[in-house]
Short mmCIF file of N, CA and C in Angstrom, two decimals:
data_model
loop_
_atom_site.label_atom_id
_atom_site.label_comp_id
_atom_site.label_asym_id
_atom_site.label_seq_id
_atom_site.Cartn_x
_atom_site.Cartn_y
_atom_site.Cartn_z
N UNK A 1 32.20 18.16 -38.96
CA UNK A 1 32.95 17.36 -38.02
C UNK A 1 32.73 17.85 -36.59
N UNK A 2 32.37 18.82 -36.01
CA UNK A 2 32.14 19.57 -35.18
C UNK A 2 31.14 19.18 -34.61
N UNK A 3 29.95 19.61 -35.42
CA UNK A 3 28.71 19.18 -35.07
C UNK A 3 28.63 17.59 -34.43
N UNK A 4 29.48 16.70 -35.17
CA UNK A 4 29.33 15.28 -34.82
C UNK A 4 30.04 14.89 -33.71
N UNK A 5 30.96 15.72 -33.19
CA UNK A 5 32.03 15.52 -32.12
C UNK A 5 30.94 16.02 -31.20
N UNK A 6 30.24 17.64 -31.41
CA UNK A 6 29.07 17.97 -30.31
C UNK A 6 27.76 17.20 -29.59
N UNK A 7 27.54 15.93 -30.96
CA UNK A 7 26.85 15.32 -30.88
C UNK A 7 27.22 14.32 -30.19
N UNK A 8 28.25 13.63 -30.11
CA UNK A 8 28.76 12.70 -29.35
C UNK A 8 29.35 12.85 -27.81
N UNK A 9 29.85 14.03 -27.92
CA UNK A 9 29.79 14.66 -26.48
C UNK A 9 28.70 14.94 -25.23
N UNK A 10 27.56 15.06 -26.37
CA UNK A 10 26.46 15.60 -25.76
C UNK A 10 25.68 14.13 -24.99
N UNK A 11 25.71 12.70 -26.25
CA UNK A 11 25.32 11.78 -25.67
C UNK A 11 26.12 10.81 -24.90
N UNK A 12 27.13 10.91 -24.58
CA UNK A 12 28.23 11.04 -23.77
C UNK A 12 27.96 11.25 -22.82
N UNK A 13 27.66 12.63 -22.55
CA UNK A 13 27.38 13.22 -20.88
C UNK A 13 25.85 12.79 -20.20
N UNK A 14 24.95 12.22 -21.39
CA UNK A 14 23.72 12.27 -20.60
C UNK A 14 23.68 10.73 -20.29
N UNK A 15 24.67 9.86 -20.98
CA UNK A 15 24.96 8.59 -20.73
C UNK A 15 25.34 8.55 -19.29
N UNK A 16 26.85 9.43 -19.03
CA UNK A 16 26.88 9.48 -17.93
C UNK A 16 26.43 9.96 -16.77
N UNK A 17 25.41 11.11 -17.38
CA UNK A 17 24.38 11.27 -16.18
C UNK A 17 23.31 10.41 -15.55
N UNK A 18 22.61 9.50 -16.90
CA UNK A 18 22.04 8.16 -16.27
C UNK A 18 22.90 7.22 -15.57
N UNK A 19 23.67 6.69 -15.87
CA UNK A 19 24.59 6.46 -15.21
C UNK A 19 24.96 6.60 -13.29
N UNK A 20 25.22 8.08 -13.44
CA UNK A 20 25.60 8.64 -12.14
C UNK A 20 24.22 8.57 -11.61
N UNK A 21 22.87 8.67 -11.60
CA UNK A 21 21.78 8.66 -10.95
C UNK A 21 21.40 7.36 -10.73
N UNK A 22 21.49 6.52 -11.58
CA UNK A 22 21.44 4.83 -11.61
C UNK A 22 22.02 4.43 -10.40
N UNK A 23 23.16 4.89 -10.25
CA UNK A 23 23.74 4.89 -9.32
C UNK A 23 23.90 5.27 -7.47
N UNK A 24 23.31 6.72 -7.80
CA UNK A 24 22.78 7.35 -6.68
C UNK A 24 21.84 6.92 -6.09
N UNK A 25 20.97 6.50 -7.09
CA UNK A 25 19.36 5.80 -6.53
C UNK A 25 18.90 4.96 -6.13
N UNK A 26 20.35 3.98 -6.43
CA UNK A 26 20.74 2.49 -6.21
C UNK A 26 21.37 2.24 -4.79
N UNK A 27 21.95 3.46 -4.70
CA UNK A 27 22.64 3.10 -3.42
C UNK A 27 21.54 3.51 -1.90
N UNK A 28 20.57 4.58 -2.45
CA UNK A 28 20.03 5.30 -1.98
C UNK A 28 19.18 4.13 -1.24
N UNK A 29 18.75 3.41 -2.09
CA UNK A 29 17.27 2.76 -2.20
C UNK A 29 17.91 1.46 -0.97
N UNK A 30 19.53 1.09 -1.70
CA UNK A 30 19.71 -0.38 -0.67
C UNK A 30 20.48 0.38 0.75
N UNK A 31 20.45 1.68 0.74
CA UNK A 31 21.13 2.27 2.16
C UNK A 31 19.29 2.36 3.16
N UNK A 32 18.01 2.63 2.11
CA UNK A 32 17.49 3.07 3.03
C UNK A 32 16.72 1.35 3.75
N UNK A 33 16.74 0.28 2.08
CA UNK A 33 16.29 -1.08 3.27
C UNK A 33 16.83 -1.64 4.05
N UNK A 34 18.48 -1.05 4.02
CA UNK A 34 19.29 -1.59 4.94
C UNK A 34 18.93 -1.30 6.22
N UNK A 35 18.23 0.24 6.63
CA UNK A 35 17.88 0.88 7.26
C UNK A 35 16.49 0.57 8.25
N UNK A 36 15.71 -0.42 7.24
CA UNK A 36 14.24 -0.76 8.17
C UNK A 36 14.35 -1.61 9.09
N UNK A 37 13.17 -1.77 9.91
CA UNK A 37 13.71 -2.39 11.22
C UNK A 37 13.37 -3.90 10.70
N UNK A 38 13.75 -4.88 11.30
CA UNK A 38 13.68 -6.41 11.03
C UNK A 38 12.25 -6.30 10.86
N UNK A 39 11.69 -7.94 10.40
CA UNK A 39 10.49 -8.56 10.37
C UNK A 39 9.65 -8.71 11.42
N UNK A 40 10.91 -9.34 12.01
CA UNK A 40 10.37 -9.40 13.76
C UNK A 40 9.82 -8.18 14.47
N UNK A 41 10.79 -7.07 14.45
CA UNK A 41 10.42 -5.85 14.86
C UNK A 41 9.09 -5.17 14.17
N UNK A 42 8.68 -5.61 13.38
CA UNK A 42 7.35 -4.83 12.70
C UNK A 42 6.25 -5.87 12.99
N UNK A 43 6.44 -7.39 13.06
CA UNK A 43 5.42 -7.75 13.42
C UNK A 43 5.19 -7.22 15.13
N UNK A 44 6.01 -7.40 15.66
CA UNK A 44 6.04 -6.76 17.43
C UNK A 44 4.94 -5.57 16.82
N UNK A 45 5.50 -4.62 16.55
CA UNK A 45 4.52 -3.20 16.14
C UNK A 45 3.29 -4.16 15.79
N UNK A 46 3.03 -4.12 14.96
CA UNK A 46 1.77 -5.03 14.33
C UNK A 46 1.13 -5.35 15.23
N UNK A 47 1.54 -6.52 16.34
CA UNK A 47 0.77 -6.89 16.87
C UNK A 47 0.32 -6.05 18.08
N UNK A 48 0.93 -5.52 18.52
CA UNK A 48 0.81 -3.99 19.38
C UNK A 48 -0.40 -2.90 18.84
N UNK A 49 -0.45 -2.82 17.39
CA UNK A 49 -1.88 -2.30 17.04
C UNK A 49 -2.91 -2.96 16.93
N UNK A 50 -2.75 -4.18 17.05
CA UNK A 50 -3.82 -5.22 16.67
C UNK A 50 -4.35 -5.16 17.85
N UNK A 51 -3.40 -5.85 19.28
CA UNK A 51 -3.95 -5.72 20.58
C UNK A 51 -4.70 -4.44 20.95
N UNK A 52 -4.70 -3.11 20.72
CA UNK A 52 -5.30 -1.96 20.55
C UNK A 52 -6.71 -1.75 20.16
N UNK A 53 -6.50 -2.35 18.43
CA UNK A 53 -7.73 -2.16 17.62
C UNK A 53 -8.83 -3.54 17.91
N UNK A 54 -8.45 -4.42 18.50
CA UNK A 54 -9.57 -5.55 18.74
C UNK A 54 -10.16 -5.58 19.27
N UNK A 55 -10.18 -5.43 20.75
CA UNK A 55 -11.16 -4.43 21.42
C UNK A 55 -12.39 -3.46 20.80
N UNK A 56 -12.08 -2.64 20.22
CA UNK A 56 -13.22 -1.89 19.78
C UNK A 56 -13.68 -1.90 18.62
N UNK A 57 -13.37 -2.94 17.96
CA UNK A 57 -14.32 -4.19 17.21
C UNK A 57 -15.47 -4.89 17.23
N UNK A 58 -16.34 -4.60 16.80
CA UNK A 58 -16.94 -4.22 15.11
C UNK A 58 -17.02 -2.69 15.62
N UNK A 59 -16.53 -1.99 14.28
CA UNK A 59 -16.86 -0.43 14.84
C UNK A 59 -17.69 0.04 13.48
N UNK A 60 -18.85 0.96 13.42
CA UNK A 60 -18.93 1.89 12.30
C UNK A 60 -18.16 2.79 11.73
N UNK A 61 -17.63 2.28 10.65
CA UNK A 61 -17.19 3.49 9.59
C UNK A 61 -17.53 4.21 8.88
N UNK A 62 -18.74 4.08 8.14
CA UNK A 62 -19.82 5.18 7.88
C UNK A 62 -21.40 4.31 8.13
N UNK A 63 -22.51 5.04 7.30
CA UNK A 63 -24.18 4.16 7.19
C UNK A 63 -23.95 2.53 6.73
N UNK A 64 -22.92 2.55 5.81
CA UNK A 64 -23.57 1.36 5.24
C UNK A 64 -22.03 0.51 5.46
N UNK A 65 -21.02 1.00 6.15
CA UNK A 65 -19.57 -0.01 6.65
C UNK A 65 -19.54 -0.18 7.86
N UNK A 66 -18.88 -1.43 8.40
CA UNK A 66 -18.43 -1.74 9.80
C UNK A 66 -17.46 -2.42 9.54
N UNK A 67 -15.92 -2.13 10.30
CA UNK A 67 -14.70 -2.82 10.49
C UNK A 67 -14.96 -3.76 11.60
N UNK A 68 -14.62 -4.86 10.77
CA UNK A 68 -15.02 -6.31 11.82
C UNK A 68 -14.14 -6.30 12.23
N UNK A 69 -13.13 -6.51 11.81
CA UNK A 69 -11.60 -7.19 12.25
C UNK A 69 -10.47 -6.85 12.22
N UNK A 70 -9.09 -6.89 12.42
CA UNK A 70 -7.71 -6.98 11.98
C UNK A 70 -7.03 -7.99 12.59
N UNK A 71 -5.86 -8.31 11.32
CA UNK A 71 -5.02 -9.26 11.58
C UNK A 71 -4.19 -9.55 11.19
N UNK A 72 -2.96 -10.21 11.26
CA UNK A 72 -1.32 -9.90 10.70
C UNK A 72 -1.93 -10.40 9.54
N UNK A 73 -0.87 -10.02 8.19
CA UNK A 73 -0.55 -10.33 6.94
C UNK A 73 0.85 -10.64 6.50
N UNK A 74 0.36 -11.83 6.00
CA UNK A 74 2.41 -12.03 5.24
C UNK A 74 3.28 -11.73 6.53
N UNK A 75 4.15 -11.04 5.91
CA UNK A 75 5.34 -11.22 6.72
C UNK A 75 5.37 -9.59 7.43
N UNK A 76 4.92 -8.51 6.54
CA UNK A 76 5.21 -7.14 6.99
C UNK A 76 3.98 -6.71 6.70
N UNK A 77 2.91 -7.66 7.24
CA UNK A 77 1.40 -6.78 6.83
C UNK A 77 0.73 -6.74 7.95
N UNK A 78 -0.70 -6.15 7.81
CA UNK A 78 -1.42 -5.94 8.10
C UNK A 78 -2.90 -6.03 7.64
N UNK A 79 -4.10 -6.77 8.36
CA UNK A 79 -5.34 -6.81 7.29
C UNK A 79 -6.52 -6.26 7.78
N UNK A 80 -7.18 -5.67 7.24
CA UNK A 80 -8.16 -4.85 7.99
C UNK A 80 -9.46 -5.54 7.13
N UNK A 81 -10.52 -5.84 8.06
CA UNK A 81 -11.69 -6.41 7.57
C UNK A 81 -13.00 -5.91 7.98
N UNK A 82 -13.85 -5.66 6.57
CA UNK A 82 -14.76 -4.87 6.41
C UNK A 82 -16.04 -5.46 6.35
N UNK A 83 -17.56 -5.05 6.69
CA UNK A 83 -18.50 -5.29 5.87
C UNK A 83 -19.56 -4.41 5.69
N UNK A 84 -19.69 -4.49 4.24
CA UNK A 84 -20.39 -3.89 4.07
C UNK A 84 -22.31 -3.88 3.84
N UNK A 85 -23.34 -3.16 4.26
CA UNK A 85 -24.71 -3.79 4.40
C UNK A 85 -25.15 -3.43 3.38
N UNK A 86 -24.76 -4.00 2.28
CA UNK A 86 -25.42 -4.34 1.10
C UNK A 86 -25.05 -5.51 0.21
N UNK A 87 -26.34 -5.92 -0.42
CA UNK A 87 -25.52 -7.73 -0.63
C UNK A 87 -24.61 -7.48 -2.28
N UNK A 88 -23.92 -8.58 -2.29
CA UNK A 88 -22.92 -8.10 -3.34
C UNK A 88 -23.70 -8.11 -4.50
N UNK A 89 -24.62 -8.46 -4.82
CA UNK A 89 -25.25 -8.59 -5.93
C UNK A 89 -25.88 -7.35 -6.73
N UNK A 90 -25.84 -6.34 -5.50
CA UNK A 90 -25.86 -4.69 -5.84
C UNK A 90 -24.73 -4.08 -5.84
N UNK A 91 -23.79 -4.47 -4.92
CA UNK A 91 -22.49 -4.05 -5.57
C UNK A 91 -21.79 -4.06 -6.54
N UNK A 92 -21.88 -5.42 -7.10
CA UNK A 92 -20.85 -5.63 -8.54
C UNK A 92 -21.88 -4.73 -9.77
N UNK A 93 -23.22 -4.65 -9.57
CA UNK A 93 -23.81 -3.60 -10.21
C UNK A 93 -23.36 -2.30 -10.63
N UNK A 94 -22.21 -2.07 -9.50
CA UNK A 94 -21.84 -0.51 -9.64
C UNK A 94 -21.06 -0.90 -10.46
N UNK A 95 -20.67 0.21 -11.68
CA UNK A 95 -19.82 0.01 -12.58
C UNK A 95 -18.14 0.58 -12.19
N UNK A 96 -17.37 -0.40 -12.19
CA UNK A 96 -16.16 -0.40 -12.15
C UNK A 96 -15.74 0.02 -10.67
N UNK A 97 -16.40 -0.77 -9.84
CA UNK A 97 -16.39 -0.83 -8.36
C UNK A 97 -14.98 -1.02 -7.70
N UNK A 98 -14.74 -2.65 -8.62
CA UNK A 98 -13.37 -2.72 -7.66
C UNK A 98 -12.19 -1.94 -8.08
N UNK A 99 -11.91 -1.21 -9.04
CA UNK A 99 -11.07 -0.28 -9.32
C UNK A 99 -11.11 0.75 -9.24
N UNK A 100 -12.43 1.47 -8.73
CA UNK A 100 -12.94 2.71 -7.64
C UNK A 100 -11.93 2.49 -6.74
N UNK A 101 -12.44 1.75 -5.65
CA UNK A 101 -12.39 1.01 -4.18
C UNK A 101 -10.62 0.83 -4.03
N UNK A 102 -10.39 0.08 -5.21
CA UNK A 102 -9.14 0.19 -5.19
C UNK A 102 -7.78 1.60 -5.60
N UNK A 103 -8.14 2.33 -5.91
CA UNK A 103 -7.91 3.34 -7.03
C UNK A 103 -7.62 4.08 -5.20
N UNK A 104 -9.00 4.35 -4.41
CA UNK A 104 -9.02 5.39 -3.41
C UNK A 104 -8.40 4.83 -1.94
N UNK A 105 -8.26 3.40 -2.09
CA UNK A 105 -7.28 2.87 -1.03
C UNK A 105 -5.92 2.76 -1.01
N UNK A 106 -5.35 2.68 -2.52
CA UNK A 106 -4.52 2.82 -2.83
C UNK A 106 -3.82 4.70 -2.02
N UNK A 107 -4.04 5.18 -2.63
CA UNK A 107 -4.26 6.86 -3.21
C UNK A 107 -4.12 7.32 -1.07
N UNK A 108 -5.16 6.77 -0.22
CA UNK A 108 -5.03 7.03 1.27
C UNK A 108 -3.84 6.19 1.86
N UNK A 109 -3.31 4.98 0.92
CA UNK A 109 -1.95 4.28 1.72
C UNK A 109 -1.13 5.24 1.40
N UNK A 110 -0.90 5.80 0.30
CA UNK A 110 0.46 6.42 -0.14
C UNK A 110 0.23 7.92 0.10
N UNK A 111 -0.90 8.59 0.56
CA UNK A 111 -0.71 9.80 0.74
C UNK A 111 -1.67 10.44 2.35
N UNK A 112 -2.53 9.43 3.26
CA UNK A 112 -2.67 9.78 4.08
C UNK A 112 -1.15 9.75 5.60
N UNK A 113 -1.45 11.07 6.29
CA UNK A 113 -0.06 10.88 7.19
C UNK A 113 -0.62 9.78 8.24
N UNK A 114 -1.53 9.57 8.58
CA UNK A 114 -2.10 8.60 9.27
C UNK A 114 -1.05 7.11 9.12
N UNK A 115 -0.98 6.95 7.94
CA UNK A 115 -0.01 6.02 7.49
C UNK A 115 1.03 5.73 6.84
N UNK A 116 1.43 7.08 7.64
CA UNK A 116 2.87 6.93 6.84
C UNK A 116 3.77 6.17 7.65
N UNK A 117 3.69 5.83 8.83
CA UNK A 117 4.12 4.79 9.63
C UNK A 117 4.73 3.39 8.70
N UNK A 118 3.49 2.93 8.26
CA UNK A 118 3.04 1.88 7.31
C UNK A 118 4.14 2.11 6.11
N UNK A 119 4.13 2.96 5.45
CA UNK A 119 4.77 3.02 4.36
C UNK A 119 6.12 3.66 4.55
N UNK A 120 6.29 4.01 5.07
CA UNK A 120 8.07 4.41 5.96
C UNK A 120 9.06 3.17 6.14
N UNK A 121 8.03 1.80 6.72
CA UNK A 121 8.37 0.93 7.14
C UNK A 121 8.14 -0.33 6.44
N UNK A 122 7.49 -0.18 5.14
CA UNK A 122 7.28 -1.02 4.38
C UNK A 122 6.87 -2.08 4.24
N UNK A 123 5.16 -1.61 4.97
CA UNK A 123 4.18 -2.21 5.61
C UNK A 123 3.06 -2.37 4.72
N UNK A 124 2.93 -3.56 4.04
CA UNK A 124 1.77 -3.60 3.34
C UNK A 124 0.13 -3.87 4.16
N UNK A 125 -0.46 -2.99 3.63
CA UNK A 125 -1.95 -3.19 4.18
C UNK A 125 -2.74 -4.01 3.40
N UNK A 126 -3.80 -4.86 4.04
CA UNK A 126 -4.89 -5.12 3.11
C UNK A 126 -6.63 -5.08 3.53
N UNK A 127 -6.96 -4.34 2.70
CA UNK A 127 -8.40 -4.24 3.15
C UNK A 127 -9.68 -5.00 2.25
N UNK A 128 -10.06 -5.88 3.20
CA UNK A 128 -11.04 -6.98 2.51
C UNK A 128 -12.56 -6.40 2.82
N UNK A 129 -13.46 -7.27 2.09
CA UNK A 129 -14.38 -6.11 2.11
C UNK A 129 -15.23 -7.98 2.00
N UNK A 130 -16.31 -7.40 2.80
CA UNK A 130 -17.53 -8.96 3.03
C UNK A 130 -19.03 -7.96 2.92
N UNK A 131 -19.91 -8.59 1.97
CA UNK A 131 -21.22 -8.05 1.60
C UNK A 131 -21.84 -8.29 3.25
N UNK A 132 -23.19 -8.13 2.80
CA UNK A 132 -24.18 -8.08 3.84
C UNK A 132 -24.48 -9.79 4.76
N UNK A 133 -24.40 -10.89 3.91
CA UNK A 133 -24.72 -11.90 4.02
C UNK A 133 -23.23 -12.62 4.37
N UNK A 134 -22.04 -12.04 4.62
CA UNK A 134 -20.34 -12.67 4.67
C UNK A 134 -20.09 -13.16 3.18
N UNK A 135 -20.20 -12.84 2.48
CA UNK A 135 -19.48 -12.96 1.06
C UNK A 135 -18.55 -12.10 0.85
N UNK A 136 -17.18 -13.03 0.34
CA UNK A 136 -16.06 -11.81 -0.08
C UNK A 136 -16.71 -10.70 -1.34
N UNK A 137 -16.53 -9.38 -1.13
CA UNK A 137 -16.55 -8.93 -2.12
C UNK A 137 -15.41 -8.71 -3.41
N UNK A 138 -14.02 -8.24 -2.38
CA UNK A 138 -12.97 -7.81 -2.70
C UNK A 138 -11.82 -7.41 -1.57
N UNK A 139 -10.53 -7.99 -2.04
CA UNK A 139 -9.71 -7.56 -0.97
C UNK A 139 -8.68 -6.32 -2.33
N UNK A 140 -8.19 -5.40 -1.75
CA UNK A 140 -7.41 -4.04 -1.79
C UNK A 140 -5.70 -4.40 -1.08
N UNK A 141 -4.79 -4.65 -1.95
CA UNK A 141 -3.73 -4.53 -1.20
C UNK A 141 -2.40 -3.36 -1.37
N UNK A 142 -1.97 -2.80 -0.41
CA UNK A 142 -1.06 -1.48 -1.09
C UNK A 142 0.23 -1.74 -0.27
N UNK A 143 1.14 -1.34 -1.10
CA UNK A 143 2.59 -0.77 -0.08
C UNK A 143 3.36 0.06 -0.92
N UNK A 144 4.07 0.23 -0.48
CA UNK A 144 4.99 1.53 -0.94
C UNK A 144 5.49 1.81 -2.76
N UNK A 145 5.45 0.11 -2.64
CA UNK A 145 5.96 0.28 -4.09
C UNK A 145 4.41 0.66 -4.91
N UNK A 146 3.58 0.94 -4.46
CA UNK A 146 1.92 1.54 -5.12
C UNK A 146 2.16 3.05 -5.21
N UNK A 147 2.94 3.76 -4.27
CA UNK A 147 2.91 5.03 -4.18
C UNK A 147 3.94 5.51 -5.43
N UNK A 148 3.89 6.63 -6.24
CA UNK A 148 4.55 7.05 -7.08
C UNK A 148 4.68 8.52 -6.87
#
């Protein structure tokens, strides 16, 4: 009888420990979106980096990338546009390319400080990617809820 009272006690308390964290995490989570700045206010930002980064457009990013472009996204984004000088027909060659590509853009939204701006503020990015000839290859999109 003991044992079964211990047993019930025991799942008892961890009930109410999910519970109490359910809770904590809940409040946590709608105290901190209560907390971000409007739509309006991030596109303002937004477009404030855009006016910045257009200008020195097309730039090299390494031998074989150049950032053509940026430009608002959705409502709290941002899009960054790529190309790359090789035609896609050698790209999709590489095996398991777009989940590379994606895997390591992901991985720099949620853990470079460069952008933590972005993800503080719950700023989705997207990075599109155009072969040699303007063919989409692939667009990459991340925000906060990517980071774990």
């Amino acid at each position: 009888m003991c044992k079964k009272i211990n047993f019930v006690a025991f799942h008892f308390s961890v009930i109410v420990l999910f519970l109490f964290s359910y809770i904590v995490l809940n409040n946590s989570v709608a105290k901190a979106q209560s907390e971000l700045p409007s739509n309006e206010k991030i596109r303002e930002e937004i477009s404030l980096t855009i006016q910045v980064l257009k200008p020195t457009l097309p730039k090299k990013v390494d031998a074989q990338t150049t950032w053509t472009d940026v430009k608002h996204f959705g409502v709290r984004g941002i899009q960054y546009y790529y190309q790359i000088n090789i035609n896609i027909k050698k790209i999709i060659e590489i095996p398991d390319i777009n989940n590379i590509l994606s895997k390591m853009m992901i991985e720099k939204y949620c853990k470079e400080p460069a952008l933590y701006w972005y993800r503080d503020n719950f700023v989705e990015i997207k990075w599109t990617y155009f072969d040699i000839t303007n063919e989409k290859i692939l667009s990459i999109r991340a925000n906060p809820n990517d980071c774990q």
